[in-house]
Short mmCIF file of C-alpha atoms and ligand atoms in Angstrom, two decimals:
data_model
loop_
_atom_site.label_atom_id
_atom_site.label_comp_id
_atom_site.label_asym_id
_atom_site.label_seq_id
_atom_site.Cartn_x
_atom_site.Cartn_y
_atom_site.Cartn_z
CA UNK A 1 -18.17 -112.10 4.53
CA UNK A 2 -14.77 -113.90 4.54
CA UNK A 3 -11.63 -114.01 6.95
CA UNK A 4 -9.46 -111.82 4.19
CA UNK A 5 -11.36 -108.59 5.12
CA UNK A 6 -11.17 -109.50 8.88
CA UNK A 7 -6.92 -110.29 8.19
CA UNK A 8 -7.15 -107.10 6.91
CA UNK A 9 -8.54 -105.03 9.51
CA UNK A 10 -6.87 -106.95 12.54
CA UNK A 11 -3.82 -105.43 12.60
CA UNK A 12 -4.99 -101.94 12.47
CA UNK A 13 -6.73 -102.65 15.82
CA UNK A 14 -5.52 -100.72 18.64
CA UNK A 15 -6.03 -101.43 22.23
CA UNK A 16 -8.58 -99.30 22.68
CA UNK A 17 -10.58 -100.17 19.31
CA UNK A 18 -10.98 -103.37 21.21
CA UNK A 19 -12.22 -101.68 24.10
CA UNK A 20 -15.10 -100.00 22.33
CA UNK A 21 -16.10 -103.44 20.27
CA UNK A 22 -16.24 -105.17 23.32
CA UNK A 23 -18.65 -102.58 25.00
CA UNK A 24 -20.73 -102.30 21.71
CA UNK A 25 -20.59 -105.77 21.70
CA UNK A 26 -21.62 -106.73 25.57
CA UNK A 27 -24.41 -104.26 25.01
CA UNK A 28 -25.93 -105.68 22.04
CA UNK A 29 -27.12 -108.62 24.18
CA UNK A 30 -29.49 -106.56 24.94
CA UNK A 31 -29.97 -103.76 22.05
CA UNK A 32 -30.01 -104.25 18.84
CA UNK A 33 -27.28 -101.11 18.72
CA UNK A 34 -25.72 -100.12 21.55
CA UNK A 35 -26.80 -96.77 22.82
CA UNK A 36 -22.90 -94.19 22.98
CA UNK A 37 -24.06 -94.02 26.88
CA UNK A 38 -23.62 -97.76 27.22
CA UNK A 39 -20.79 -97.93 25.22
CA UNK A 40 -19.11 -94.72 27.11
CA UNK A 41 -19.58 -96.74 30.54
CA UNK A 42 -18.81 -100.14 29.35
CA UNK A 43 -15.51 -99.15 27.52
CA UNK A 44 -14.29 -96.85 30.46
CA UNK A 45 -13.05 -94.39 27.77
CA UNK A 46 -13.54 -90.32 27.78
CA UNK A 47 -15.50 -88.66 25.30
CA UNK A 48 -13.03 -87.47 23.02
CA UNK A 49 -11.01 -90.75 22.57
CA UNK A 50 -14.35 -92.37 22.05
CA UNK A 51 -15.08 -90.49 19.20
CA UNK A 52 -11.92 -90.88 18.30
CA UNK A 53 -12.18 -94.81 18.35
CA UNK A 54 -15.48 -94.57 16.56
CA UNK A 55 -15.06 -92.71 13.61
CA UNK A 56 -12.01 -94.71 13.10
CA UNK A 57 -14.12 -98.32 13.34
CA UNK A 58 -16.61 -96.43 11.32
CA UNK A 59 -13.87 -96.09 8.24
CA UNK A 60 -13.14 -99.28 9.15
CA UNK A 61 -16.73 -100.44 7.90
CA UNK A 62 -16.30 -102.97 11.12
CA UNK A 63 -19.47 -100.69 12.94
CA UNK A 64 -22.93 -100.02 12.00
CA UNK A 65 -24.59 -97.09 13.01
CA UNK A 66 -28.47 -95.72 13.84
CA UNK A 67 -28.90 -92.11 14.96
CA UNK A 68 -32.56 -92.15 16.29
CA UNK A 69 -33.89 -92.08 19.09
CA UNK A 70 -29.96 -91.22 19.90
CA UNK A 71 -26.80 -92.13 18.34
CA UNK A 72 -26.17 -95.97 18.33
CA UNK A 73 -23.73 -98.86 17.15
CA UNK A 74 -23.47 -102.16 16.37
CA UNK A 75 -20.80 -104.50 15.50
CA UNK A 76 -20.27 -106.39 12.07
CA UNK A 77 -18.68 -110.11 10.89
CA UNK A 78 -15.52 -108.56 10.68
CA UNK A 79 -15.28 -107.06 14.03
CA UNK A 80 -16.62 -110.46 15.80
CA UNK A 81 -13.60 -112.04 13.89
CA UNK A 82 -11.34 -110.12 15.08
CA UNK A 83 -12.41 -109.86 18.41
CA UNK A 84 -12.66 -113.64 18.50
CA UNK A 85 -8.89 -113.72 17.46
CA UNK A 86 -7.61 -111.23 19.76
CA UNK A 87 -8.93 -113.25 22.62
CA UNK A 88 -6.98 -116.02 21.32
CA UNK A 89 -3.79 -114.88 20.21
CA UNK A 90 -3.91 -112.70 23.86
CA UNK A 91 -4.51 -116.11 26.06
CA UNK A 92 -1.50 -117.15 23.73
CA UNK A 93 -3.49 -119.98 22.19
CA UNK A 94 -2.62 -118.78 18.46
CA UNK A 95 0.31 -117.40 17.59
CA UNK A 96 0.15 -116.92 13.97
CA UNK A 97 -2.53 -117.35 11.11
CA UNK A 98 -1.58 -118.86 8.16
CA UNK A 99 -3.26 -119.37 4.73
CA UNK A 100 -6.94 -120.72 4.13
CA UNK A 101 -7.56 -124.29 3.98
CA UNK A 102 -11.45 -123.86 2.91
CA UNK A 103 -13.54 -121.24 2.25
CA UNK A 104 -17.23 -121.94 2.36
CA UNK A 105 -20.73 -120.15 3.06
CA UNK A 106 -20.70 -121.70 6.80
CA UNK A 107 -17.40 -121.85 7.60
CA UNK A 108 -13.91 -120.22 7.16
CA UNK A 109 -11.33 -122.91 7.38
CA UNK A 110 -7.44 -121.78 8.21
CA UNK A 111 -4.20 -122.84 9.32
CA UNK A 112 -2.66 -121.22 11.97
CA UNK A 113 0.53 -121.91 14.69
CA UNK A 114 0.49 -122.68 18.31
CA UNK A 115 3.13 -120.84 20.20
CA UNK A 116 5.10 -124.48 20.70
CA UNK A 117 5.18 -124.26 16.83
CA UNK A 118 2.07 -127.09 16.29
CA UNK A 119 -0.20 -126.45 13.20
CA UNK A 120 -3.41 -125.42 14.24
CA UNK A 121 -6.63 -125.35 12.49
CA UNK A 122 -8.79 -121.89 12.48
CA UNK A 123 -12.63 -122.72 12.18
CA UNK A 124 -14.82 -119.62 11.61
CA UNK A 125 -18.35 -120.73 11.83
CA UNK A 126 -20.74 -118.36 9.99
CA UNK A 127 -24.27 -119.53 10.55
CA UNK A 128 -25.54 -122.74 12.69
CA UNK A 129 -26.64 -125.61 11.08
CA UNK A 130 -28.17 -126.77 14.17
CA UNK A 131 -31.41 -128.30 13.52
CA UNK A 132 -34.52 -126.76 14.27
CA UNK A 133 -35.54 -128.91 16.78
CA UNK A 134 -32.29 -129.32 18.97
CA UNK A 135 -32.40 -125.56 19.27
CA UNK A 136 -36.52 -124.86 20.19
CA UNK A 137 -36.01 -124.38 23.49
CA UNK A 138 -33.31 -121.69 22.39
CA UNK A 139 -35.56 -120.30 19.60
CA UNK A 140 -38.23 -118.33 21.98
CA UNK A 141 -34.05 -116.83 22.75
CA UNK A 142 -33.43 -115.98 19.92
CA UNK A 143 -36.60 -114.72 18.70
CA UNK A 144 -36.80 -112.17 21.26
CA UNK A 145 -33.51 -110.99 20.64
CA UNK A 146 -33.40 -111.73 17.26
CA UNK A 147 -31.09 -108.75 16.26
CA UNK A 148 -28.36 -110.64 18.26
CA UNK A 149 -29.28 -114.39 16.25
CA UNK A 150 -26.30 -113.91 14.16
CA UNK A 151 -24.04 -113.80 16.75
CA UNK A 152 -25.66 -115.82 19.03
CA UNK A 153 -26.17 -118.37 16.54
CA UNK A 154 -22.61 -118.73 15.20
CA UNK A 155 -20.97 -118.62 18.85
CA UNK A 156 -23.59 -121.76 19.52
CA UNK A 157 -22.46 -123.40 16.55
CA UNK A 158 -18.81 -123.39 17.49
CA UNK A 159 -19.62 -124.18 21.31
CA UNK A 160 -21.81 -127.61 19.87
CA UNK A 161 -18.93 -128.62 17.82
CA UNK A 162 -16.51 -127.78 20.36
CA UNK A 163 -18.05 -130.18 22.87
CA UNK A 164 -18.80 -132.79 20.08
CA UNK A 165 -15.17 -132.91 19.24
CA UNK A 166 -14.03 -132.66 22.88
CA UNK A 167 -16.35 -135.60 24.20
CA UNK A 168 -15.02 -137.79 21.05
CA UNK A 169 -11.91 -136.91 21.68
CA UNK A 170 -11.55 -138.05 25.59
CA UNK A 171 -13.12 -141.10 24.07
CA UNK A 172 -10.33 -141.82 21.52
CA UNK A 173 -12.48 -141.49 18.99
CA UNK A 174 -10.59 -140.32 15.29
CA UNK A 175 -11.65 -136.58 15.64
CA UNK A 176 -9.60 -133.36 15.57
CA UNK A 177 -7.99 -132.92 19.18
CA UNK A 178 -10.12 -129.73 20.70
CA UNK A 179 -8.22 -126.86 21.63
CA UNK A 180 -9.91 -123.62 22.50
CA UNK A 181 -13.20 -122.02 21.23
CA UNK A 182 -13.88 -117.97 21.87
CA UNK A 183 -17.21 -116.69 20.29
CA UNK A 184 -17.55 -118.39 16.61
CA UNK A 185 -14.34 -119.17 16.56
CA UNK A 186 -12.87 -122.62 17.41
CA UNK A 187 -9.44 -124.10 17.61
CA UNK A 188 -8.46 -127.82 16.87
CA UNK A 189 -5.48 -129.83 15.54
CA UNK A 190 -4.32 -130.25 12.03
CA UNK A 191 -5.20 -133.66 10.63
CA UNK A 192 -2.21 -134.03 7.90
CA UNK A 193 -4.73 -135.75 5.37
CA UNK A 194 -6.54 -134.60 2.75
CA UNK A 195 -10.82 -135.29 2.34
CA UNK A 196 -11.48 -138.67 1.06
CA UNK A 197 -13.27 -137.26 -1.87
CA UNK A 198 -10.13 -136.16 -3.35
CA UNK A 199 -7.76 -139.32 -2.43
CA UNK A 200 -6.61 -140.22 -5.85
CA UNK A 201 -6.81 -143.38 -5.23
CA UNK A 202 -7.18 -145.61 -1.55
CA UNK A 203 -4.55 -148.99 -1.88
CA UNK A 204 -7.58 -150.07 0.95
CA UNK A 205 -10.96 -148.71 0.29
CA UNK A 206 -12.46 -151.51 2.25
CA UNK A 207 -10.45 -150.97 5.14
CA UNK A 208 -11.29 -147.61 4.55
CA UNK A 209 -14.79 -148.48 4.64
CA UNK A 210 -14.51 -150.40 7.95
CA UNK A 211 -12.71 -147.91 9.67
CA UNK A 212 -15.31 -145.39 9.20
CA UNK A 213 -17.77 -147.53 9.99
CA UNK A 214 -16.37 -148.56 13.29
CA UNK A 215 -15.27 -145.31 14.09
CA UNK A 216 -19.63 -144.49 13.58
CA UNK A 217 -20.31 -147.06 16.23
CA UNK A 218 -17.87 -146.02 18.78
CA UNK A 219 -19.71 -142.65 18.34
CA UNK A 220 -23.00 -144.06 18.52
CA UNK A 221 -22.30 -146.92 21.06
CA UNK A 222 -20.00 -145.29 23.19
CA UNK A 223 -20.98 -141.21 22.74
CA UNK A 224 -24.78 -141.50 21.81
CA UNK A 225 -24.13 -138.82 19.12
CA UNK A 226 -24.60 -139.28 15.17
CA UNK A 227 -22.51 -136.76 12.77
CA UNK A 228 -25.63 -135.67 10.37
CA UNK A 229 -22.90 -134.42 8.03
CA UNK A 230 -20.99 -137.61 7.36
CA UNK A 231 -19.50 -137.57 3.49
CA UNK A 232 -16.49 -138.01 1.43
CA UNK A 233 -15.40 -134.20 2.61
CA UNK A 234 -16.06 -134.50 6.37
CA UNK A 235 -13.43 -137.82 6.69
CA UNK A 236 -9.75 -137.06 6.02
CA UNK A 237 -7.46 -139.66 5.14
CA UNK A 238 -3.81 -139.24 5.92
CA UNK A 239 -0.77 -141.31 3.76
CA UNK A 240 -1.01 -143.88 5.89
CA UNK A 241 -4.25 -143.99 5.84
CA UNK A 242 -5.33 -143.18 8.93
CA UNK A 243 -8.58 -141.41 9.13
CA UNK A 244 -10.18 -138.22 11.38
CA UNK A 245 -14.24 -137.22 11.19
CA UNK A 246 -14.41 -133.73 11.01
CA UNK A 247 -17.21 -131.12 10.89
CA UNK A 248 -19.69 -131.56 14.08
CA UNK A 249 -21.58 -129.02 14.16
CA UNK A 250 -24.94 -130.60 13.28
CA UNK A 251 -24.45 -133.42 14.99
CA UNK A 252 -27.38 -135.09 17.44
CA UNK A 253 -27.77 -137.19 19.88
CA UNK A 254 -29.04 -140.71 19.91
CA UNK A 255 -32.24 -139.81 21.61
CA UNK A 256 -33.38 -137.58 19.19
CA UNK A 257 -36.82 -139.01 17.35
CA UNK A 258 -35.25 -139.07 14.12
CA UNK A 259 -31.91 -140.38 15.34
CA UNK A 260 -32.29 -143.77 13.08
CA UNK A 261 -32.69 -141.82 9.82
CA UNK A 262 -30.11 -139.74 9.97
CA UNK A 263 -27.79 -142.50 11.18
CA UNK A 264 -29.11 -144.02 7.95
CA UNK A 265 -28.66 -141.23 5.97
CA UNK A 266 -25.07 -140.92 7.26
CA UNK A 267 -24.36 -144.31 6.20
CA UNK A 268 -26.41 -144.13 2.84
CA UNK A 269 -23.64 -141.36 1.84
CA UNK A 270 -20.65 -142.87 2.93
CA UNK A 271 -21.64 -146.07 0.99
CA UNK A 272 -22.76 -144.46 -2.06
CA UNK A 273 -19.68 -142.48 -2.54
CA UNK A 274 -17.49 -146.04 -1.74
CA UNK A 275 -19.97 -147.44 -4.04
CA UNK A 276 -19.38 -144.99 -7.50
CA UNK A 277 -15.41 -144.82 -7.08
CA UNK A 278 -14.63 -148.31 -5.55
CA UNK A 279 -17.62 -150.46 -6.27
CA UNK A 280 -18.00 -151.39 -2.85
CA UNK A 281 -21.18 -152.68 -2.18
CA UNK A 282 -22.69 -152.67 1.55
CA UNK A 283 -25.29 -154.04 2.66
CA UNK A 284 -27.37 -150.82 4.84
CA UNK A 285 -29.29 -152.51 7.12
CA UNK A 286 -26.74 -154.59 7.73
CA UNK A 287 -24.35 -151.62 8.90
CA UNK A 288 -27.36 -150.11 10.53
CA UNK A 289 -27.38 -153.04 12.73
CA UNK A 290 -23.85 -153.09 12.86
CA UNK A 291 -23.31 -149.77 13.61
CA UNK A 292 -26.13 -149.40 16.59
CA UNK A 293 -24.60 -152.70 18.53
CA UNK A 294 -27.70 -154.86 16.91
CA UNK A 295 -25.42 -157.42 15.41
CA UNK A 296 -21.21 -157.32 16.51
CA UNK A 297 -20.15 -158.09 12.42
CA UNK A 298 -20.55 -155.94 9.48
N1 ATP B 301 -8.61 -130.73 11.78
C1 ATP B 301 -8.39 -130.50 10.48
N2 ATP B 301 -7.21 -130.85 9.93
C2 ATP B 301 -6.96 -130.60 8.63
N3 ATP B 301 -7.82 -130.00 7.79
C3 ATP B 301 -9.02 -129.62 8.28
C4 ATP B 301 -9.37 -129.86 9.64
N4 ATP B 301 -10.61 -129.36 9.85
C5 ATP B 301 -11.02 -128.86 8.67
N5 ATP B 301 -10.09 -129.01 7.72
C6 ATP B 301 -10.19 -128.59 6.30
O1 ATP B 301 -11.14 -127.56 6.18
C7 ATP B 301 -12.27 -127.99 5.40
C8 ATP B 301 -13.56 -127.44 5.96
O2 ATP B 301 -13.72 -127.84 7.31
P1 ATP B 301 -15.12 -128.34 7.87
O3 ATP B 301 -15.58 -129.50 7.08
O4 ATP B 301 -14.95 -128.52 9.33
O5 ATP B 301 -16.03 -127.07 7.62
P2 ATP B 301 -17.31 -126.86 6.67
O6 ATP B 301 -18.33 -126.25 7.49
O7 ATP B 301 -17.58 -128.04 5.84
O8 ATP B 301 -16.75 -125.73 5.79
P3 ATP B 301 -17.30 -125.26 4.38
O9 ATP B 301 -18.66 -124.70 4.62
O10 ATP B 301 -16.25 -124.26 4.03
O11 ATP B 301 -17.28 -126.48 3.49
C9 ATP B 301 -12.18 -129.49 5.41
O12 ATP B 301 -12.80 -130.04 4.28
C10 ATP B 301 -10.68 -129.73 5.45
O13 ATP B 301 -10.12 -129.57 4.17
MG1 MG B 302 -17.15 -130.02 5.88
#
């Protein structure tokens, strides 16, 4: 389901829509729909306006309903959207949403404003791409509940790349600088660069090369974390060409029993794209080494 719908439907959100999505909302952690009872108590509103507010959400197509065993509701992609950006624009972290910057199957990517007037960047995650094994000892979670897994797995998604990005960050590594995060939703700085996969043409792909590279160590070295996503679309490479890792979702840590491999795999990619446009050829075990502190020189 994509942002548009949810752009859409914000505005048309009243005060006491809100209400009712939260309560349907809070109660699903526990329900797969939220019995009217719950929803009554949790929302603090009267019977009448209740109905009110859910017929309206209901034309809305931002509820589901079940009537049996009595009636019940549960809230859609659209309505988590917009409750994620209500939270946001209402602790005044966004001030305005601006056009798309990528649409994708995991992620909505968009611009938005700060109140100060800085560009912002709008990440809706839409499923995890958390591997199984970093989240096992969430599964038996998740299983149990697993009418909730959407949510539950898009909010953790956001959360793990919030703290990736936030750890790099303090670190001075070349990430996005973390902002705010509310459900799926998470909030970082613009990077004024476009993805290295479309740079017409680098005046310094080597130094290109080695920036990424060291900028993998630090993360390694410093962090203990590998990206498990690193390509051509996840670096950005401004004018100057200065460059910012994006996309941590996935990401592990160093400790993990596969760590080597995907460090590897991360560097495979990087080189093979660096080798089909630029013909740069590098050595992998040598920027294996290089990269986990085994030798100080590429
Ligand atoms: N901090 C940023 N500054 C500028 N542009 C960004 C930033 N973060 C993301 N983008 C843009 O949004 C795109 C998608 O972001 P990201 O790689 O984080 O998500 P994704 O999960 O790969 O999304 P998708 O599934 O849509 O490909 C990037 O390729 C880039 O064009
Ligand atoms: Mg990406």
């Amino acid at each position: 389901m994509s942002l548009r719908l949810s752009l859409k439907v914000y505005p048309r959100l009243e005060d006491e829509d809100f209400k009712v999505l939260a309560a349907i909302e809070l109660g699903m952690s526990s329900h797969a729909y939220t019995p009217i009872d719950y929803v009554a108590k949790l929302s603090g509103l009267h019977e009448k306006e209740l109905s009110y507010r859910l017929r309206k959400l209901n034309k809305l197509k931002v509820i589901l309903s079940s009537r049996s065993p009595q009636p019940s509701f549960a809230i859609n992609s659209i309505a988590y959207d917009c409750l994620a950006l209500r939270s946001l624009v209402k602790s005044g972290v966004i001030e305005a949403i601006g056009s798309p910057l990528a649409e994708g199957k995991e992620s909505d990517v968009y611009l938005g404003l700060s109140s100060d007037g800085a560009k912002l960047v709008l990440k809706f995650l839409r499923i995890g791409r958390i591997s199984f094994r970093q989240t096992r000892r969430l599964r038996s979670y998740i299983e149990q509940r697993d009418h909730i897994s959407w949510l539950y797995q898009c909010r953790l998604a956001a959360f793990k790349e919030y703290e990736a990005i936030s750890s790099l960050y303090k670190l001075g590594i070349k990430v996005p600088k973390p902002i705010a995060y509310n459900r799926h939703l998470l909030v970082s700085s613009f990077f004024d660069g476009i993805e290295l996969a479309f740079c017409r043409e680098l005046e310094q792909p080597d130094k290109i090369l080695a920036d990424i590279l060291d900028e993998v160590r630090r993360v390694y070295m410093e962090a203990y974390m590998i990206h498990c996503d690193l390509n051509q679309y996840n670096v950005l490479v401004s004018s100057e060409g200065d460059i910012c890792i994006i996309d941590w979702p996935q990401y592990i840590t160093s400790s993990h029993p596969e760590a080597l491999n995907y460090l590897k795999r991360d560097i495979r990619n990087i080189s093979s794209f660096f080798r089909r446009k630029y013909d740069i050829h590098l050595d992998i075990d040598r920027a294996v080494n290089y990269v986990t502190g085994l030798s100080s020189t590429l």
